[in-house]
Amino acid sequence: VSELSVPLEDIARCFQGVIPSWIATCSADGTPNVTVLSIVHYVDEERVALSRQFLNKTSANLDANPLAQVVVVDPQTFDQFLLDLRFLRTETEGATFDAVKANLDAVASQTGMEDVFRLRGVDIHRVVGCTPIREMVGTPPTRRDDQRTMRALDEYVRRLAGCVDYAEATRVGLGALEDLFGFGHCILLVADERGDRLFAVASNGYGESAAGAEAPIGVGVIGIAAERRRVICMPHLARSRGMRAAIDGGLRQRDATLTANEIPLPGLPAAQSVAAVPLVVRNVLTGVLYLEGERMGAFGEGDERLLGILGGHLASALRAFEDDHRESPSPPSGVPDTAGFPASRARIEVVYYQSDDSVFVCGEYVIKGVPGRILWKLLREHDASARTDFSNRELRLDEQLGLPAGNDNLEARLLVLRKRLAAAECGVALERVGRGRLLLRLSRPLSLSEVQTSGPMRAAHLPADVGQ
Amino acid sequence: VLDPDLVAFVQGGVAVGVATADAERRPAFTRAWGPEVSADGRTLRLCVDAPSGSATRANLEENGAVAVGFNPPTIARGLQIKGVASSVREAAPEELERAERHFVAFSIEGERVGVSESLLRRAVAPRDFASVTLSIVEVFDQTPGASAGQRV
């Protein structure tokens, strides 16, 4: 148990990195040194970690004289605390190093500063004193705060348990993050089977839908959280960006290079802090929950565990729906006959490009990749036989769709497809009409055309006996 | 010697941190306000939050070795001045006014993160100033990057 006059757990907000800290050290010959730190990391009740990046004189001093004094500031009250430190060792691997490095790499990637933010190690210090500089304004967290969080978690679990399908779980889950925890802007992304990108399936708190937007693994806050499987919190976007004012945050930066068939990730123009939570089920990365806040320090030390629990439970709930391959016994009755359109009505022009499985309806891009292939299959089947009722099972068994066995993300893909079609208002709609059952609805007759490719995807589109 | 660009940075309302140390090489940190560089760029005078009885006050009076850091809230730029205190005394009224103007500029940052000036004043604003004048011995560029910590 901590014997500090103010326990470090009581001042968790000071370790969010919202207000920079100062560190004072002293050389062997008695010369003091002072510099600023972007964040002091909480390790446990009696230790903190400081990143060894630019601190040349500080590092030399600590190697000669382990004593240091640091001031940390609560961003809500501006209460200041002096921490008397004794330098223990520099770590270049292990859990603390990995956690600090993941956050730094995310900041660097987000701001295009990979060359500047090189982490040489983390210095572990024992905290031998923690003293408020003035009479404290704030009050430490209480058992009542813990109970409030437990009640919210209980309600979150209860709401997700009541969901009957994948789409409902995404909607209810993201809604509960806002209602119960105040996380009002978030995007749920699912890991692509190829392992190099994530695609957004649902969002809350943005004007536009995120469905279908992609983020590469290994780049930016979302990509680094996925790659390292670590919760990343950036509590002070303005400062991260200010480090290199000419370079805007990665999310908006990527928008500038989007091609015609890419969907931008939505983002808050006034986001001050962001967090990315890797979703892992059965030791496999299944996605990332990305959150934005308009307040500095909206996510930070203390929130990481909560975010991990919230994301982990949502991921497990969604995985259970993906793994549930049961089907409703028969097609629902009363399926409308869409074959009998008046001949005079203008057709829905659909163009499918083999090269990347992208589908354009009436000249507008709708979707590409796996859901593009699925949509094209449904439309062709309808064109050939006027079918409107389809099952997940037949999609899974269709080898030309190329869904990977065992982890096909089919529910996520279909949800993105349904949302993209709905947003396009193109006369083509896909509805879930029972467990594992889909209904294709068309407002007008179809006119299908396929643009073949001579590129690397050609073989995938040839009949099996020709392609070999 | 500080050139005009560095003088403008030092006096431009950035956060100011002061380190001193005792004979046991124990460092002590405190904040300072209202820095003013002499016309010849060789001395720095500022109001240090160092009440009588504080470690910083004792260190300043015992050995005078002092390091002063300057950083904007973004910490995108940094400067450190090292020197020896040639004078430690109670602050004069005009120095207190200068410190107050500096504090008001600083409190704008507090308001940006949602902390009111009154709260900030209670938590941070200095009450027990010592006016410290130091001869500038060394100046270091502490802007993050490969050259961090190099002499200017």
PDB file of C-alpha atoms in Angstrom, chain A residues 332-459:
ATOM      1  CA  PRO A 332     -41.064 -15.266 -44.867  1.00  0.00           C
ATOM      2  CA  SER A 333     -44.370 -15.135 -46.643  1.00  0.00           C
ATOM      3  CA  GLY A 334     -45.541 -12.167 -48.625  1.00  0.00           C
ATOM      4  CA  VAL A 335     -42.322 -11.565 -50.497  1.00  0.00           C
ATOM      5  CA  PRO A 336     -43.115  -8.931 -53.093  1.00  0.00           C
ATOM      6  CA  ASP A 337     -42.783  -9.882 -56.716  1.00  0.00           C
ATOM      7  CA  THR A 338     -40.359  -7.377 -58.126  1.00  0.00           C
ATOM      8  CA  ALA A 339     -40.317  -8.915 -61.599  1.00  0.00           C
ATOM      9  CA  GLY A 340     -43.481  -7.251 -62.747  1.00  0.00           C
ATOM     10  CA  PHE A 341     -42.261  -3.682 -63.223  1.00  0.00           C
ATOM     11  CA  PRO A 342     -43.805  -1.698 -66.064  1.00  0.00           C
ATOM     12  CA  ALA A 343     -41.456  -1.927 -69.038  1.00  0.00           C
ATOM     13  CA  SER A 344     -41.532   1.829 -69.425  1.00  0.00           C
ATOM     14  CA  ARG A 345     -39.743   2.519 -66.117  1.00  0.00           C
ATOM     15  CA  ALA A 346     -36.107   3.585 -66.315  1.00  0.00           C
ATOM     16  CA  ARG A 347     -33.753   0.807 -65.345  1.00  0.00           C
ATOM     17  CA  ILE A 348     -31.337   0.782 -62.450  1.00  0.00           C
ATOM     18  CA  GLU A 349     -27.964   0.832 -64.182  1.00  0.00           C
ATOM     19  CA  VAL A 350     -25.466  -1.269 -62.261  1.00  0.00           C
ATOM     20  CA  VAL A 351     -21.815  -1.574 -63.283  1.00  0.00           C
ATOM     21  CA  TYR A 352     -19.476  -4.078 -61.663  1.00  0.00           C
ATOM     22  CA  TYR A 353     -15.690  -3.774 -62.002  1.00  0.00           C
ATOM     23  CA  GLN A 354     -13.850  -7.050 -61.690  1.00  0.00           C
ATOM     24  CA  SER A 355     -10.572  -5.379 -60.844  1.00  0.00           C
ATOM     25  CA  ASP A 356     -11.586  -4.465 -57.289  1.00  0.00           C
ATOM     26  CA  ASP A 357     -15.147  -5.788 -57.084  1.00  0.00           C
ATOM     27  CA  SER A 358     -16.527  -2.276 -56.967  1.00  0.00           C
ATOM     28  CA  VAL A 359     -20.175  -1.694 -57.795  1.00  0.00           C
ATOM     29  CA  PHE A 360     -21.555   1.575 -59.148  1.00  0.00           C
ATOM     30  CA  VAL A 361     -25.317   2.141 -59.250  1.00  0.00           C
ATOM     31  CA  CYS A 362     -26.594   4.843 -61.608  1.00  0.00           C
ATOM     32  CA  GLY A 363     -23.054   6.198 -61.795  1.00  0.00           C
ATOM     33  CA  GLU A 364     -22.553   6.428 -58.038  1.00  0.00           C
ATOM     34  CA  TYR A 365     -20.009   4.329 -56.206  1.00  0.00           C
ATOM     35  CA  VAL A 366     -21.648   2.045 -53.660  1.00  0.00           C
ATOM     36  CA  ILE A 367     -19.241  -0.607 -52.421  1.00  0.00           C
ATOM     37  CA  LYS A 368     -16.217  -2.696 -53.330  1.00  0.00           C
ATOM     38  CA  GLY A 369     -14.363  -5.773 -52.128  1.00  0.00           C
ATOM     39  CA  VAL A 370     -16.192  -8.685 -50.529  1.00  0.00           C
ATOM     40  CA  PRO A 371     -19.542  -6.875 -50.127  1.00  0.00           C
ATOM     41  CA  GLY A 372     -19.205  -5.728 -53.752  1.00  0.00           C
ATOM     42  CA  ARG A 373     -18.920  -9.354 -54.850  1.00  0.00           C
ATOM     43  CA  ILE A 374     -21.891 -10.293 -52.681  1.00  0.00           C
ATOM     44  CA  LEU A 375     -24.046  -7.529 -54.136  1.00  0.00           C
ATOM     45  CA  TRP A 376     -23.078  -8.487 -57.666  1.00  0.00           C
ATOM     46  CA  LYS A 377     -23.987 -12.133 -57.025  1.00  0.00           C
ATOM     47  CA  LEU A 378     -27.407 -11.186 -55.646  1.00  0.00           C
ATOM     48  CA  LEU A 379     -28.168  -8.861 -58.532  1.00  0.00           C
ATOM     49  CA  ARG A 380     -27.103 -11.398 -61.159  1.00  0.00           C
ATOM     50  CA  GLU A 381     -29.183 -14.119 -59.536  1.00  0.00           C
ATOM     51  CA  HIS A 382     -32.137 -11.792 -59.502  1.00  0.00           C
ATOM     52  CA  ASP A 383     -31.539 -10.848 -63.122  1.00  0.00           C
ATOM     53  CA  ALA A 384     -31.465 -14.495 -64.138  1.00  0.00           C
ATOM     54  CA  SER A 385     -34.351 -15.873 -62.069  1.00  0.00           C
ATOM     55  CA  ALA A 386     -36.121 -12.935 -60.382  1.00  0.00           C
ATOM     56  CA  ARG A 387     -35.059 -14.333 -57.008  1.00  0.00           C
ATOM     57  CA  THR A 388     -35.351 -11.966 -54.073  1.00  0.00           C
ATOM     58  CA  ASP A 389     -34.811 -14.328 -51.155  1.00  0.00           C
ATOM     59  CA  PHE A 390     -31.270 -15.355 -50.247  1.00  0.00           C
ATOM     60  CA  SER A 391     -29.556 -17.013 -47.330  1.00  0.00           C
ATOM     61  CA  ASN A 392     -26.265 -16.439 -45.561  1.00  0.00           C
ATOM     62  CA  ARG A 393     -25.576 -20.133 -45.972  1.00  0.00           C
ATOM     63  CA  GLU A 394     -25.500 -19.979 -49.774  1.00  0.00           C
ATOM     64  CA  LEU A 395     -23.203 -16.959 -49.636  1.00  0.00           C
ATOM     65  CA  ARG A 396     -20.822 -18.883 -47.416  1.00  0.00           C
ATOM     66  CA  LEU A 397     -20.901 -21.882 -49.757  1.00  0.00           C
ATOM     67  CA  ASP A 398     -20.363 -19.855 -52.936  1.00  0.00           C
ATOM     68  CA  GLU A 399     -16.673 -20.374 -53.662  1.00  0.00           C
ATOM     69  CA  GLN A 400     -16.587 -17.493 -56.130  1.00  0.00           C
ATOM     70  CA  LEU A 401     -17.270 -15.083 -53.287  1.00  0.00           C
ATOM     71  CA  GLY A 402     -14.116 -16.347 -51.648  1.00  0.00           C
ATOM     72  CA  LEU A 403     -15.255 -15.944 -48.035  1.00  0.00           C
ATOM     73  CA  PRO A 404     -12.617 -17.401 -45.732  1.00  0.00           C
ATOM     74  CA  ALA A 405     -13.789 -20.446 -43.837  1.00  0.00           C
ATOM     75  CA  GLY A 406     -14.369 -19.990 -40.144  1.00  0.00           C
ATOM     76  CA  ASN A 407     -13.879 -16.219 -39.945  1.00  0.00           C
ATOM     77  CA  ASP A 408     -15.813 -14.695 -42.766  1.00  0.00           C
ATOM     78  CA  ASN A 409     -17.112 -11.490 -41.150  1.00  0.00           C
ATOM     79  CA  LEU A 410     -20.243 -12.100 -43.207  1.00  0.00           C
ATOM     80  CA  GLU A 411     -22.601 -10.312 -40.813  1.00  0.00           C
ATOM     81  CA  ALA A 412     -20.276  -7.287 -40.749  1.00  0.00           C
ATOM     82  CA  ARG A 413     -19.983  -7.302 -44.538  1.00  0.00           C
ATOM     83  CA  LEU A 414     -23.729  -7.529 -45.012  1.00  0.00           C
ATOM     84  CA  LEU A 415     -24.336  -4.739 -42.513  1.00  0.00           C
ATOM     85  CA  VAL A 416     -21.942  -2.464 -44.414  1.00  0.00           C
ATOM     86  CA  LEU A 417     -23.607  -3.429 -47.681  1.00  0.00           C
ATOM     87  CA  ARG A 418     -27.092  -2.729 -46.344  1.00  0.00           C
ATOM     88  CA  LYS A 419     -26.029   0.630 -44.966  1.00  0.00           C
ATOM     89  CA  ARG A 420     -24.260   1.656 -48.151  1.00  0.00           C
ATOM     90  CA  LEU A 421     -27.286   0.740 -50.267  1.00  0.00           C
ATOM     91  CA  ALA A 422     -29.608   2.610 -47.919  1.00  0.00           C
ATOM     92  CA  ALA A 423     -27.405   5.702 -47.959  1.00  0.00           C
ATOM     93  CA  ALA A 424     -27.146   5.642 -51.758  1.00  0.00           C
ATOM     94  CA  GLU A 425     -30.972   5.648 -52.173  1.00  0.00           C
ATOM     95  CA  CYS A 426     -30.348   3.981 -55.510  1.00  0.00           C
ATOM     96  CA  GLY A 427     -33.452   1.807 -55.754  1.00  0.00           C
ATOM     97  CA  VAL A 428     -31.636  -1.296 -54.502  1.00  0.00           C
ATOM     98  CA  ALA A 429     -32.145  -2.348 -50.890  1.00  0.00           C
ATOM     99  CA  LEU A 430     -31.146  -5.375 -48.911  1.00  0.00           C
ATOM    100  CA  GLU A 431     -33.051  -6.326 -45.774  1.00  0.00           C
ATOM    101  CA  ARG A 432     -32.459  -8.863 -43.089  1.00  0.00           C
ATOM    102  CA  VAL A 433     -35.768 -10.728 -42.824  1.00  0.00           C
ATOM    103  CA  GLY A 434     -34.910 -13.427 -40.346  1.00  0.00           C
ATOM    104  CA  ARG A 435     -31.923 -15.211 -38.934  1.00  0.00           C
ATOM    105  CA  GLY A 436     -29.552 -15.850 -41.845  1.00  0.00           C
ATOM    106  CA  ARG A 437     -32.065 -14.628 -44.432  1.00  0.00           C
ATOM    107  CA  LEU A 438     -31.900 -11.670 -46.799  1.00  0.00           C
ATOM    108  CA  LEU A 439     -34.460 -10.000 -49.015  1.00  0.00           C
ATOM    109  CA  LEU A 440     -33.447  -8.023 -52.082  1.00  0.00           C
ATOM    110  CA  ARG A 441     -35.791  -5.152 -52.883  1.00  0.00           C
ATOM    111  CA  LEU A 442     -35.671  -3.265 -56.180  1.00  0.00           C
ATOM    112  CA  SER A 443     -37.671  -0.202 -57.109  1.00  0.00           C
ATOM    113  CA  ARG A 444     -37.162  -0.639 -60.860  1.00  0.00           C
ATOM    114  CA  PRO A 445     -35.859  -3.251 -63.305  1.00  0.00           C
ATOM    115  CA  LEU A 446     -32.118  -3.819 -63.451  1.00  0.00           C
ATOM    116  CA  SER A 447     -29.599  -3.258 -66.203  1.00  0.00           C
ATOM    117  CA  LEU A 448     -26.332  -5.026 -65.361  1.00  0.00           C
ATOM    118  CA  SER A 449     -22.945  -4.647 -66.982  1.00  0.00           C
ATOM    119  CA  GLU A 450     -19.606  -6.079 -65.977  1.00  0.00           C
ATOM    120  CA  VAL A 451     -16.232  -4.513 -66.726  1.00  0.00           C
ATOM    121  CA  GLN A 452     -13.681  -7.261 -67.082  1.00  0.00           C
ATOM    122  CA  THR A 453     -10.114  -6.957 -65.983  1.00  0.00           C
ATOM    123  CA  SER A 454      -6.968  -8.215 -67.612  1.00  0.00           C
ATOM    124  CA  GLY A 455      -5.050  -7.483 -64.408  1.00  0.00           C
ATOM    125  CA  PRO A 456      -4.123  -9.743 -61.549  1.00  0.00           C
ATOM    126  CA  MET A 457      -7.741 -10.352 -60.535  1.00  0.00           C
ATOM    127  CA  ARG A 458      -8.600 -11.896 -63.916  1.00  0.00           C
ATOM    128  CA  ALA A 459      -8.130 -15.505 -62.813  1.00  0.00           C
TER     129      ALA A 459
END
